[in-house]
Amino acid sequence: MKIAFAGKGGSGKTTLAALFTRYLAAQRAPVVAIDADINQHLGAALGVAESRLARLPALGAHLTEIKEILRGDNPRIPSAEAMVKTTPPGRGSRLLTVTGQNPVHARFGADARGATLMVTGPYSEEDLGVSCYHSKVGAAEMYLNHLVDGPGEYVVTDMTAGADSFSSGLFTRFDVTFLVAEPTLRGVGVYRQYADYARDHDVEIRVIGNKVRDGQDVDFLREHVGDALAAWLTHSGFVRSMEKGRHPELAELEEDNVKTLGRMRDMVDAHPKDWAKFTRQSAEFHLRYARARAGAADLAAQLDPDFLMGPAALGGESA
């Protein structure tokens, strides 16, 4: 399953994304963690040394190389230059898997507490005043578009704060979006904004309360987000240590918070996988992108109408 962590800045979404990644990896589940936030902190939250992170090649700095990998011998994509961030896979495209031989993981991934960590990368001096961060996040979108994740496999993505994710179709690439919300008006306000933008796109949003102190905090969240409230984490000394750059063993996490992580995994596992919707939304946002740019007809021609993304496509079968 593909899982996003979203929320306002400072809500704890990066910390929870790291915690959930560690929980899955500790249960020996195959898991990929992607840092797609403009503030690149997921690696540090997973306990990866700064020196190792500095050596990790950023997805956003190698777009042409990634395009060359993913386009494969798809006849609808004549060159890497013709491929854009929304270009969906078709027959002949190089599809990726979470386990096994994955050239993107081999080139851009690093082990992080049993997970494969990849980063979109920070702003560089050359980017300032020239490009927006979403050009880098486009690398993550391309990766997710071409990834066939199987049962019991997980991709956890730390998203940009607030509603920035809606500048592209990236927000539709996930089976479940965990929106992290503190029990404050600002915290639940981001949920309402996110849910409003996503309303017409069949996005599964579950609110995870964070920094919850007591029943009044839970009641506040329920009052403002209703049935979207799925679980919550209480104030945690373990998490506080993570935020200070320390990395205790997961066995030290408070029992009620361990149970919350277990409920989150159960929710994800229970959610049905819908490859038809995934394929349809890929086409929809690619056509939106095409209509907004010159050469729209060429971009629209990249769509393969007889292709259905999913496990069958790994064997070269069409829809």
PDB file of C-alpha atoms in Angstrom:
ATOM      1  CA  MET A   1       0.000   0.000   0.000  1.00  0.00           C
ATOM      2  CA  LYS A   2       1.075   3.557  -0.729  1.00  0.00           C
ATOM      3  CA  ILE A   3       0.634   5.830   2.298  1.00  0.00           C
ATOM      4  CA  ALA A   4       1.027   9.601   2.628  1.00  0.00           C
ATOM      5  CA  PHE A   5       1.601  11.586   5.788  1.00  0.00           C
ATOM      6  CA  ALA A   6       0.290  15.144   5.529  1.00  0.00           C
ATOM      7  CA  GLY A   7      -0.552  17.966   7.944  1.00  0.00           C
ATOM      8  CA  LYS A   8       0.412  21.471   8.905  1.00  0.00           C
ATOM      9  CA  GLY A   9       4.005  22.365   9.606  1.00  0.00           C
ATOM     10  CA  GLY A  10       4.931  21.384  13.152  1.00  0.00           C
ATOM     11  CA  SER A  11       2.084  18.889  13.530  1.00  0.00           C
ATOM     12  CA  GLY A  12       4.510  15.987  13.842  1.00  0.00           C
ATOM     13  CA  LYS A  13       3.831  14.412  10.454  1.00  0.00           C
ATOM     14  CA  THR A  14       7.515  13.723   9.742  1.00  0.00           C
ATOM     15  CA  THR A  15       7.985  12.188  13.167  1.00  0.00           C
ATOM     16  CA  LEU A  16       4.899  10.000  12.710  1.00  0.00           C
ATOM     17  CA  ALA A  17       5.974   8.998   9.201  1.00  0.00           C
ATOM     18  CA  ALA A  18       9.317   7.900  10.632  1.00  0.00           C
ATOM     19  CA  LEU A  19       7.664   6.125  13.549  1.00  0.00           C
ATOM     20  CA  PHE A  20       5.249   4.254  11.286  1.00  0.00           C
ATOM     21  CA  THR A  21       8.119   3.308   8.968  1.00  0.00           C
ATOM     22  CA  ARG A  22      10.104   1.942  11.891  1.00  0.00           C
ATOM     23  CA  TYR A  23       7.065   0.021  13.134  1.00  0.00           C
ATOM     24  CA  LEU A  24       6.511  -1.639   9.759  1.00  0.00           C
ATOM     25  CA  ALA A  25      10.202  -2.452   9.324  1.00  0.00           C
ATOM     26  CA  ALA A  26      10.385  -3.902  12.844  1.00  0.00           C
ATOM     27  CA  GLN A  27       7.650  -6.325  11.781  1.00  0.00           C
ATOM     28  CA  ARG A  28       9.848  -7.291   8.816  1.00  0.00           C
ATOM     29  CA  ALA A  29       7.491  -5.779   6.271  1.00  0.00           C
ATOM     30  CA  PRO A  30       9.129  -4.480   3.075  1.00  0.00           C
ATOM     31  CA  VAL A  31       8.874  -0.699   3.322  1.00  0.00           C
ATOM     32  CA  VAL A  32      10.104   2.276   1.285  1.00  0.00           C
ATOM     33  CA  ALA A  33      10.242   5.721   2.912  1.00  0.00           C
ATOM     34  CA  ILE A  34      10.245   8.819   0.695  1.00  0.00           C
ATOM     35  CA  ASP A  35      11.031  12.293   1.960  1.00  0.00           C
ATOM     36  CA  ALA A  36       8.997  14.568  -0.331  1.00  0.00           C
ATOM     37  CA  ASP A  37       8.862  17.550   2.022  1.00  0.00           C
ATOM     38  CA  ILE A  38      10.638  20.803   1.220  1.00  0.00           C
ATOM     39  CA  ASN A  39      12.127  20.502   4.725  1.00  0.00           C
ATOM     40  CA  GLN A  40      14.096  17.279   4.380  1.00  0.00           C
ATOM     41  CA  HIS A  41      13.955  15.769   7.881  1.00  0.00           C
ATOM     42  CA  LEU A  42      12.650  12.220   7.406  1.00  0.00           C
ATOM     43  CA  GLY A  43      16.116  10.681   7.165  1.00  0.00           C
ATOM     44  CA  ALA A  44      17.216  12.366  10.380  1.00  0.00           C
ATOM     45  CA  ALA A  45      13.998  11.246  12.082  1.00  0.00           C
ATOM     46  CA  LEU A  46      14.863   7.687  11.057  1.00  0.00           C
ATOM     47  CA  GLY A  47      18.260   8.060  12.666  1.00  0.00           C
ATOM     48  CA  VAL A  48      20.341   8.251   9.485  1.00  0.00           C
ATOM     49  CA  ALA A  49      23.593  10.085  10.090  1.00  0.00           C
ATOM     50  CA  GLU A  50      23.929  13.496   8.473  1.00  0.00           C
ATOM     51  CA  SER A  51      27.078  12.376   6.648  1.00  0.00           C
ATOM     52  CA  ARG A  52      25.183   9.455   5.047  1.00  0.00           C
ATOM     53  CA  LEU A  53      22.275  11.692   4.072  1.00  0.00           C
ATOM     54  CA  ALA A  54      24.674  14.119   2.409  1.00  0.00           C
ATOM     55  CA  ARG A  55      25.921  11.278   0.182  1.00  0.00           C
ATOM     56  CA  LEU A  56      22.447  10.066  -0.779  1.00  0.00           C
ATOM     57  CA  PRO A  57      21.632  11.136  -4.359  1.00  0.00           C
ATOM     58  CA  ALA A  58      18.419  13.152  -4.464  1.00  0.00           C
ATOM     59  CA  LEU A  59      15.633  12.060  -6.792  1.00  0.00           C
ATOM     60  CA  GLY A  60      14.858  15.641  -7.755  1.00  0.00           C
ATOM     61  CA  ALA A  61      18.405  16.254  -8.966  1.00  0.00           C
ATOM     62  CA  HIS A  62      18.377  13.310 -11.391  1.00  0.00           C
ATOM     63  CA  LEU A  63      15.083  13.630 -13.250  1.00  0.00           C
ATOM     64  CA  THR A  64      16.511  12.769 -16.666  1.00  0.00           C
ATOM     65  CA  GLU A  65      18.173   9.632 -15.336  1.00  0.00           C
ATOM     66  CA  ILE A  66      14.935   8.513 -13.673  1.00  0.00           C
ATOM     67  CA  LYS A  67      12.971   9.157 -16.853  1.00  0.00           C
ATOM     68  CA  GLU A  68      15.435   7.047 -18.845  1.00  0.00           C
ATOM     69  CA  ILE A  69      14.887   4.178 -16.407  1.00  0.00           C
ATOM     70  CA  LEU A  70      11.096   4.425 -16.357  1.00  0.00           C
ATOM     71  CA  ARG A  71      10.297   4.987 -20.023  1.00  0.00           C
ATOM     72  CA  GLY A  72      11.820   1.650 -20.940  1.00  0.00           C
ATOM     73  CA  ASP A  73      10.911   0.895 -24.561  1.00  0.00           C
ATOM     74  CA  ASN A  74       7.450   2.444 -24.424  1.00  0.00           C
ATOM     75  CA  PRO A  75       6.911   3.559 -28.047  1.00  0.00           C
ATOM     76  CA  ARG A  76       4.713   6.457 -26.926  1.00  0.00           C
ATOM     77  CA  ILE A  77       7.671   8.099 -25.140  1.00  0.00           C
ATOM     78  CA  PRO A  78      10.444   8.652 -27.694  1.00  0.00           C
ATOM     79  CA  SER A  79      12.935  10.254 -25.277  1.00  0.00           C
ATOM     80  CA  ALA A  80      13.481  11.276 -21.673  1.00  0.00           C
ATOM     81  CA  GLU A  81      12.959  14.891 -22.748  1.00  0.00           C
ATOM     82  CA  ALA A  82       9.449  14.025 -23.951  1.00  0.00           C
ATOM     83  CA  MET A  83       8.502  12.563 -20.577  1.00  0.00           C
ATOM     84  CA  VAL A  84       6.962  14.791 -17.898  1.00  0.00           C
ATOM     85  CA  LYS A  85       6.238  14.181 -14.227  1.00  0.00           C
ATOM     86  CA  THR A  86       2.661  13.074 -14.944  1.00  0.00           C
ATOM     87  CA  THR A  87       3.477  10.740 -17.852  1.00  0.00           C
ATOM     88  CA  PRO A  88       1.775   7.474 -16.899  1.00  0.00           C
ATOM     89  CA  PRO A  89       3.205   4.050 -17.652  1.00  0.00           C
ATOM     90  CA  GLY A  90       2.092   2.091 -20.676  1.00  0.00           C
ATOM     91  CA  ARG A  91       3.094  -1.055 -22.487  1.00  0.00           C
ATOM     92  CA  GLY A  92       6.868  -1.111 -22.684  1.00  0.00           C
ATOM     93  CA  SER A  93       7.419   1.143 -19.649  1.00  0.00           C
ATOM     94  CA  ARG A  94       9.803  -0.037 -16.934  1.00  0.00           C
ATOM     95  CA  LEU A  95       7.628  -0.951 -13.949  1.00  0.00           C
ATOM     96  CA  LEU A  96       9.100  -1.115 -10.470  1.00  0.00           C
ATOM     97  CA  THR A  97       8.507  -3.376  -7.478  1.00  0.00           C
ATOM     98  CA  VAL A  98       9.155  -2.815  -3.786  1.00  0.00           C
ATOM     99  CA  THR A  99      11.329  -5.916  -3.502  1.00  0.00           C
ATOM    100  CA  GLY A 100      13.625  -7.607  -5.992  1.00  0.00           C
ATOM    101  CA  GLN A 101      15.594  -5.815  -8.674  1.00  0.00           C
ATOM    102  CA  ASN A 102      14.654  -2.137  -8.607  1.00  0.00           C
ATOM    103  CA  PRO A 103      17.098   0.190 -10.397  1.00  0.00           C
ATOM    104  CA  VAL A 104      15.686   3.298  -8.716  1.00  0.00           C
ATOM    105  CA  HIS A 105      16.237   1.811  -5.253  1.00  0.00           C
ATOM    106  CA  ALA A 106      19.703   0.618  -6.251  1.00  0.00           C
ATOM    107  CA  ARG A 107      20.687   4.082  -7.475  1.00  0.00           C
ATOM    108  CA  PHE A 108      18.895   6.382  -5.031  1.00  0.00           C
ATOM    109  CA  GLY A 109      18.015   4.306  -1.960  1.00  0.00           C
ATOM    110  CA  ALA A 110      19.752   3.762   1.360  1.00  0.00           C
ATOM    111  CA  ASP A 111      18.964   1.462   4.254  1.00  0.00           C
ATOM    112  CA  ALA A 112      17.313   3.244   7.157  1.00  0.00           C
ATOM    113  CA  ARG A 113      16.429   0.979  10.057  1.00  0.00           C
ATOM    114  CA  GLY A 114      15.318  -1.791   7.725  1.00  0.00           C
ATOM    115  CA  ALA A 115      13.497   0.492   5.273  1.00  0.00           C
ATOM    116  CA  THR A 116      14.682   1.823   1.920  1.00  0.00           C
ATOM    117  CA  LEU A 117      14.958   5.604   2.219  1.00  0.00           C
ATOM    118  CA  MET A 118      14.837   7.930  -0.786  1.00  0.00           C
ATOM    119  CA  VAL A 119      14.797  11.734  -0.753  1.00  0.00           C
ATOM    120  CA  THR A 120      13.569  14.286  -3.267  1.00  0.00           C
ATOM    121  CA  GLY A 121      16.308  16.649  -2.087  1.00  0.00           C
ATOM    122  CA  PRO A 122      16.436  20.217  -0.781  1.00  0.00           C
ATOM    123  CA  TYR A 123      16.549  23.475  -2.680  1.00  0.00           C
ATOM    124  CA  SER A 124      19.957  24.167  -4.156  1.00  0.00           C
ATOM    125  CA  GLU A 125      21.527  27.576  -4.732  1.00  0.00           C
ATOM    126  CA  GLU A 126      20.697  27.206  -8.443  1.00  0.00           C
ATOM    127  CA  ASP A 127      16.990  26.654  -7.660  1.00  0.00           C
ATOM    128  CA  LEU A 128      16.468  29.846  -5.672  1.00  0.00           C
ATOM    129  CA  GLY A 129      14.221  32.262  -7.521  1.00  0.00           C
ATOM    130  CA  VAL A 130      14.131  29.971 -10.558  1.00  0.00           C
ATOM    131  CA  SER A 131      12.068  26.852  -9.884  1.00  0.00           C
ATOM    132  CA  CYS A 132       9.397  25.693  -7.468  1.00  0.00           C
ATOM    133  CA  TYR A 133       9.858  22.709  -5.197  1.00  0.00           C
ATOM    134  CA  HIS A 134       7.234  20.701  -7.057  1.00  0.00           C
ATOM    135  CA  SER A 135       9.699  20.126  -9.884  1.00  0.00           C
ATOM    136  CA  LYS A 136      11.664  17.974  -7.435  1.00  0.00           C
ATOM    137  CA  VAL A 137       8.572  16.272  -6.016  1.00  0.00           C
ATOM    138  CA  GLY A 138       7.732  15.289  -9.597  1.00  0.00           C
ATOM    139  CA  ALA A 139      10.421  12.607  -9.285  1.00  0.00           C
ATOM    140  CA  ALA A 140       8.462  10.971  -6.468  1.00  0.00           C
ATOM    141  CA  GLU A 141       5.286  11.198  -8.550  1.00  0.00           C
ATOM    142  CA  MET A 142       6.972   9.413 -11.455  1.00  0.00           C
ATOM    143  CA  TYR A 143       8.295   6.717  -9.121  1.00  0.00           C
ATOM    144  CA  LEU A 144       4.864   6.102  -7.585  1.00  0.00           C
ATOM    145  CA  ASN A 145       3.178   6.077 -11.009  1.00  0.00           C
ATOM    146  CA  HIS A 146       5.436   3.209 -12.075  1.00  0.00           C
ATOM    147  CA  LEU A 147       5.474   1.223  -8.816  1.00  0.00           C
ATOM    148  CA  VAL A 148       3.524  -2.027  -8.466  1.00  0.00           C
ATOM    149  CA  ASP A 149       3.369  -2.600  -4.714  1.00  0.00           C
ATOM    150  CA  GLY A 150       2.168  -6.017  -3.621  1.00  0.00           C
ATOM    151  CA  PRO A 151       0.360  -7.402  -0.554  1.00  0.00           C
ATOM    152  CA  GLY A 152       2.201  -6.685   2.683  1.00  0.00           C
ATOM    153  CA  GLU A 153       4.461  -4.093   1.029  1.00  0.00           C
ATOM    154  CA  TYR A 154       4.416  -0.420   1.987  1.00  0.00           C
ATOM    155  CA  VAL A 155       5.568   2.943   0.674  1.00  0.00           C
ATOM    156  CA  VAL A 156       5.466   5.753   3.259  1.00  0.00           C
ATOM    157  CA  THR A 157       5.774   9.312   1.921  1.00  0.00           C
ATOM    158  CA  ASP A 158       6.335  12.418   4.025  1.00  0.00           C
ATOM    159  CA  MET A 159       4.501  15.139   2.095  1.00  0.00           C
ATOM    160  CA  THR A 160       4.932  18.899   1.983  1.00  0.00           C
ATOM    161  CA  ALA A 161       3.099  20.780   4.718  1.00  0.00           C
ATOM    162  CA  GLY A 162      -0.458  22.032   4.382  1.00  0.00           C
ATOM    163  CA  ALA A 163      -2.180  21.935   1.019  1.00  0.00           C
ATOM    164  CA  ASP A 164       0.951  22.293  -1.140  1.00  0.00           C
ATOM    165  CA  SER A 165       0.491  18.716  -2.365  1.00  0.00           C
ATOM    166  CA  PHE A 166      -2.432  19.822  -4.523  1.00  0.00           C
ATOM    167  CA  SER A 167      -0.218  21.631  -6.996  1.00  0.00           C
ATOM    168  CA  SER A 168       0.100  18.284  -8.796  1.00  0.00           C
ATOM    169  CA  GLY A 169      -1.641  14.927  -8.959  1.00  0.00           C
ATOM    170  CA  LEU A 170       0.714  13.516  -6.313  1.00  0.00           C
ATOM    171  CA  PHE A 171      -2.061  13.563  -3.708  1.00  0.00           C
ATOM    172  CA  THR A 172      -3.974  10.892  -5.684  1.00  0.00           C
ATOM    173  CA  ARG A 173      -1.077   8.417  -5.747  1.00  0.00           C
ATOM    174  CA  PHE A 174      -1.825   6.976  -2.310  1.00  0.00           C
ATOM    175  CA  ASP A 175      -4.177   4.294  -1.051  1.00  0.00           C
ATOM    176  CA  VAL A 176      -4.487   6.044   2.326  1.00  0.00           C
ATOM    177  CA  THR A 177      -3.516   9.550   3.443  1.00  0.00           C
ATOM    178  CA  PHE A 178      -2.867   9.981   7.153  1.00  0.00           C
ATOM    179  CA  LEU A 179      -3.421  13.624   8.014  1.00  0.00           C
ATOM    180  CA  VAL A 180      -1.692  14.418  11.295  1.00  0.00           C
ATOM    181  CA  ALA A 181      -3.600  16.966  13.370  1.00  0.00           C
ATOM    182  CA  GLU A 182      -2.955  18.466  16.759  1.00  0.00           C
ATOM    183  CA  PRO A 183      -6.039  19.184  18.885  1.00  0.00           C
ATOM    184  CA  THR A 184      -6.026  22.881  17.977  1.00  0.00           C
ATOM    185  CA  LEU A 185      -8.067  25.037  15.609  1.00  0.00           C
ATOM    186  CA  ARG A 186      -5.077  25.378  13.262  1.00  0.00           C
ATOM    187  CA  GLY A 187      -4.506  21.644  13.334  1.00  0.00           C
ATOM    188  CA  VAL A 188      -8.054  20.737  12.339  1.00  0.00           C
ATOM    189  CA  GLY A 189      -8.196  23.672   9.908  1.00  0.00           C
ATOM    190  CA  VAL A 190      -5.604  21.994   7.671  1.00  0.00           C
ATOM    191  CA  TYR A 191      -7.744  18.843   7.665  1.00  0.00           C
ATOM    192  CA  ARG A 192     -10.805  20.771   6.488  1.00  0.00           C
ATOM    193  CA  GLN A 193      -8.799  22.455   3.733  1.00  0.00           C
ATOM    194  CA  TYR A 194      -7.209  19.182   2.636  1.00  0.00           C
ATOM    195  CA  ALA A 195     -10.533  17.334   2.649  1.00  0.00           C
ATOM    196  CA  ASP A 196     -12.200  20.126   0.682  1.00  0.00           C
ATOM    197  CA  TYR A 197      -9.575  20.044  -2.074  1.00  0.00           C
ATOM    198  CA  ALA A 198      -9.629  16.234  -2.221  1.00  0.00           C
ATOM    199  CA  ARG A 199     -13.409  15.840  -2.085  1.00  0.00           C
ATOM    200  CA  ASP A 200     -13.963  15.213  -5.797  1.00  0.00           C
ATOM    201  CA  HIS A 201     -11.005  12.877  -6.226  1.00  0.00           C
ATOM    202  CA  ASP A 202     -11.892   9.845  -4.105  1.00  0.00           C
ATOM    203  CA  VAL A 203      -8.974  10.277  -1.715  1.00  0.00           C
ATOM    204  CA  GLU A 204      -9.050   8.205   1.470  1.00  0.00           C
ATOM    205  CA  ILE A 205      -8.144  10.550   4.344  1.00  0.00           C
ATOM    206  CA  ARG A 206      -7.764   9.366   7.927  1.00  0.00           C
ATOM    207  CA  VAL A 207      -6.955  11.839  10.687  1.00  0.00           C
ATOM    208  CA  ILE A 208      -4.336  10.831  13.231  1.00  0.00           C
ATOM    209  CA  GLY A 209      -4.434  13.012  16.317  1.00  0.00           C
ATOM    210  CA  ASN A 210      -1.040  13.906  17.724  1.00  0.00           C
ATOM    211  CA  LYS A 211       0.147  15.340  21.048  1.00  0.00           C
ATOM    212  CA  VAL A 212      -3.128  14.331  22.665  1.00  0.00           C
ATOM    213  CA  ARG A 213      -3.151  14.855  26.425  1.00  0.00           C
ATOM    214  CA  ASP A 214      -6.577  13.721  27.584  1.00  0.00           C
ATOM    215  CA  GLY A 215     -10.173  12.902  26.703  1.00  0.00           C
ATOM    216  CA  GLN A 216     -10.974  16.567  26.120  1.00  0.00           C
ATOM    217  CA  ASP A 217      -8.415  16.657  23.318  1.00  0.00           C
ATOM    218  CA  VAL A 218      -9.982  13.562  21.757  1.00  0.00           C
ATOM    219  CA  ASP A 219     -13.455  15.123  22.046  1.00  0.00           C
ATOM    220  CA  PHE A 220     -12.170  18.288  20.373  1.00  0.00           C
ATOM    221  CA  LEU A 221     -10.800  16.319  17.441  1.00  0.00           C
ATOM    222  CA  ARG A 222     -14.020  14.326  17.082  1.00  0.00           C
ATOM    223  CA  GLU A 223     -16.073  17.516  17.167  1.00  0.00           C
ATOM    224  CA  HIS A 224     -14.100  19.021  14.299  1.00  0.00           C
ATOM    225  CA  VAL A 225     -13.214  16.044  12.067  1.00  0.00           C
ATOM    226  CA  GLY A 226     -15.974  13.576  12.920  1.00  0.00           C
ATOM    227  CA  ASP A 227     -15.628  10.029  11.654  1.00  0.00           C
ATOM    228  CA  ALA A 228     -12.362  10.893   9.877  1.00  0.00           C
ATOM    229  CA  LEU A 229     -10.602  10.592  13.245  1.00  0.00           C
ATOM    230  CA  ALA A 230      -8.980   7.175  13.063  1.00  0.00           C
ATOM    231  CA  ALA A 231      -6.541   7.107  15.981  1.00  0.00           C
ATOM    232  CA  TRP A 232      -4.324   9.320  18.076  1.00  0.00           C
ATOM    233  CA  LEU A 233      -0.949   9.383  19.767  1.00  0.00           C
ATOM    234  CA  THR A 234      -0.616  10.668  23.283  1.00  0.00           C
ATOM    235  CA  HIS A 235       2.120  12.969  24.493  1.00  0.00           C
ATOM    236  CA  SER A 236       5.194  10.796  24.322  1.00  0.00           C
ATOM    237  CA  GLY A 237       8.604  10.930  25.922  1.00  0.00           C
ATOM    238  CA  PHE A 238       9.791   8.590  23.176  1.00  0.00           C
ATOM    239  CA  VAL A 239       8.668  10.989  20.453  1.00  0.00           C
ATOM    240  CA  ARG A 240      10.132  13.908  22.369  1.00  0.00           C
ATOM    241  CA  SER A 241      13.476  12.116  22.323  1.00  0.00           C
ATOM    242  CA  MET A 242      13.170  11.591  18.552  1.00  0.00           C
ATOM    243  CA  GLU A 243      12.519  15.289  18.068  1.00  0.00           C
ATOM    244  CA  LYS A 244      15.695  16.045  20.005  1.00  0.00           C
ATOM    245  CA  GLY A 245      17.723  13.860  17.664  1.00  0.00           C
ATOM    246  CA  ARG A 246      17.853  10.801  19.886  1.00  0.00           C
ATOM    247  CA  HIS A 247      16.662   7.447  18.634  1.00  0.00           C
ATOM    248  CA  PRO A 248      15.511   5.048  21.343  1.00  0.00           C
ATOM    249  CA  GLU A 249      14.737   1.452  20.494  1.00  0.00           C
ATOM    250  CA  LEU A 250      11.146   0.947  19.384  1.00  0.00           C
ATOM    251  CA  ALA A 251      10.559  -1.360  22.348  1.00  0.00           C
ATOM    252  CA  GLU A 252      10.671   1.766  24.540  1.00  0.00           C
ATOM    253  CA  LEU A 253       7.648   3.356  22.832  1.00  0.00           C
ATOM    254  CA  GLU A 254       4.653   3.726  25.144  1.00  0.00           C
ATOM    255  CA  GLU A 255       2.183   0.814  24.941  1.00  0.00           C
ATOM    256  CA  ASP A 256      -0.817   2.952  23.952  1.00  0.00           C
ATOM    257  CA  ASN A 257       1.164   4.504  21.102  1.00  0.00           C
ATOM    258  CA  VAL A 258       2.340   1.083  19.897  1.00  0.00           C
ATOM    259  CA  LYS A 259      -1.313   0.068  19.753  1.00  0.00           C
ATOM    260  CA  THR A 260      -2.083   3.180  17.706  1.00  0.00           C
ATOM    261  CA  LEU A 261       0.587   2.234  15.153  1.00  0.00           C
ATOM    262  CA  GLY A 262      -0.920  -1.249  15.003  1.00  0.00           C
ATOM    263  CA  ARG A 263      -4.378   0.209  14.357  1.00  0.00           C
ATOM    264  CA  MET A 264      -2.930   2.375  11.594  1.00  0.00           C
ATOM    265  CA  ARG A 265      -1.413  -0.658   9.901  1.00  0.00           C
ATOM    266  CA  ASP A 266      -4.711  -2.546  10.252  1.00  0.00           C
ATOM    267  CA  MET A 267      -6.549   0.349   8.586  1.00  0.00           C
ATOM    268  CA  VAL A 268      -4.109   0.372   5.700  1.00  0.00           C
ATOM    269  CA  ASP A 269      -4.239  -3.402   5.263  1.00  0.00           C
ATOM    270  CA  ALA A 270      -8.034  -3.386   5.287  1.00  0.00           C
ATOM    271  CA  HIS A 271      -8.290  -0.750   2.568  1.00  0.00           C
ATOM    272  CA  PRO A 272      -9.002  -2.270  -0.857  1.00  0.00           C
ATOM    273  CA  LYS A 273      -6.406  -1.885  -3.575  1.00  0.00           C
ATOM    274  CA  ASP A 274      -7.927  -0.231  -6.637  1.00  0.00           C
ATOM    275  CA  TRP A 275      -5.597  -0.331  -9.634  1.00  0.00           C
ATOM    276  CA  ALA A 276      -8.357   0.771 -12.000  1.00  0.00           C
ATOM    277  CA  LYS A 277      -8.804   4.013 -10.031  1.00  0.00           C
ATOM    278  CA  PHE A 278      -5.039   4.477  -9.858  1.00  0.00           C
ATOM    279  CA  THR A 279      -4.786   4.135 -13.643  1.00  0.00           C
ATOM    280  CA  ARG A 280      -7.772   6.412 -14.266  1.00  0.00           C
ATOM    281  CA  GLN A 281      -6.446   9.166 -12.022  1.00  0.00           C
ATOM    282  CA  SER A 282      -3.019   8.947 -13.675  1.00  0.00           C
ATOM    283  CA  ALA A 283      -4.675   9.635 -17.022  1.00  0.00           C
ATOM    284  CA  GLU A 284      -6.865  12.421 -15.629  1.00  0.00           C
ATOM    285  CA  PHE A 285      -4.025  14.438 -14.135  1.00  0.00           C
ATOM    286  CA  HIS A 286      -1.746  13.830 -17.086  1.00  0.00           C
ATOM    287  CA  LEU A 287      -4.390  15.290 -19.402  1.00  0.00           C
ATOM    288  CA  ARG A 288      -4.857  18.242 -17.045  1.00  0.00           C
ATOM    289  CA  TYR A 289      -1.134  18.846 -17.184  1.00  0.00           C
ATOM    290  CA  ALA A 290      -1.161  18.510 -20.970  1.00  0.00           C
ATOM    291  CA  ARG A 291      -4.003  21.000 -21.437  1.00  0.00           C
ATOM    292  CA  ALA A 292      -2.100  23.592 -19.423  1.00  0.00           C
ATOM    293  CA  ARG A 293       1.041  23.400 -21.547  1.00  0.00           C
ATOM    294  CA  ALA A 294       2.277  23.780 -25.086  1.00  0.00           C
ATOM    295  CA  GLY A 295       2.463  20.537 -27.019  1.00  0.00           C
ATOM    296  CA  ALA A 296      -0.691  19.228 -25.370  1.00  0.00           C
ATOM    297  CA  ALA A 297      -1.442  16.849 -28.238  1.00  0.00           C
ATOM    298  CA  ASP A 298       1.981  15.226 -27.958  1.00  0.00           C
ATOM    299  CA  LEU A 299       1.569  14.782 -24.217  1.00  0.00           C
ATOM    300  CA  ALA A 300      -1.959  13.383 -24.580  1.00  0.00           C
ATOM    301  CA  ALA A 301      -0.615  10.861 -27.089  1.00  0.00           C
ATOM    302  CA  GLN A 302       1.528   9.382 -24.325  1.00  0.00           C
ATOM    303  CA  LEU A 303      -1.566   7.746 -22.811  1.00  0.00           C
ATOM    304  CA  ASP A 304      -1.900   4.039 -23.568  1.00  0.00           C
ATOM    305  CA  PRO A 305      -5.678   3.380 -23.555  1.00  0.00           C
ATOM    306  CA  ASP A 306      -5.237  -0.389 -23.329  1.00  0.00           C
ATOM    307  CA  PHE A 307      -2.933  -0.370 -20.309  1.00  0.00           C
ATOM    308  CA  LEU A 308      -4.035  -1.159 -16.752  1.00  0.00           C
ATOM    309  CA  MET A 309      -1.475  -0.581 -14.020  1.00  0.00           C
ATOM    310  CA  GLY A 310      -1.127  -3.413 -11.538  1.00  0.00           C
ATOM    311  CA  PRO A 311       0.390  -6.865 -10.979  1.00  0.00           C
ATOM    312  CA  ALA A 312      -0.789  -8.220 -14.343  1.00  0.00           C
ATOM    313  CA  ALA A 313       1.200  -5.495 -16.086  1.00  0.00           C
ATOM    314  CA  LEU A 314       4.421  -6.888 -14.634  1.00  0.00           C
ATOM    315  CA  GLY A 315       3.982  -9.866 -16.919  1.00  0.00           C
ATOM    316  CA  GLY A 316       3.461  -7.639 -19.943  1.00  0.00           C
ATOM    317  CA  GLU A 317      -0.303  -8.206 -20.007  1.00  0.00           C
ATOM    318  CA  SER A 318      -2.554  -5.369 -21.139  1.00  0.00           C
ATOM    319  CA  ALA A 319      -6.007  -4.491 -19.813  1.00  0.00           C
TER     320      ALA A 319
END
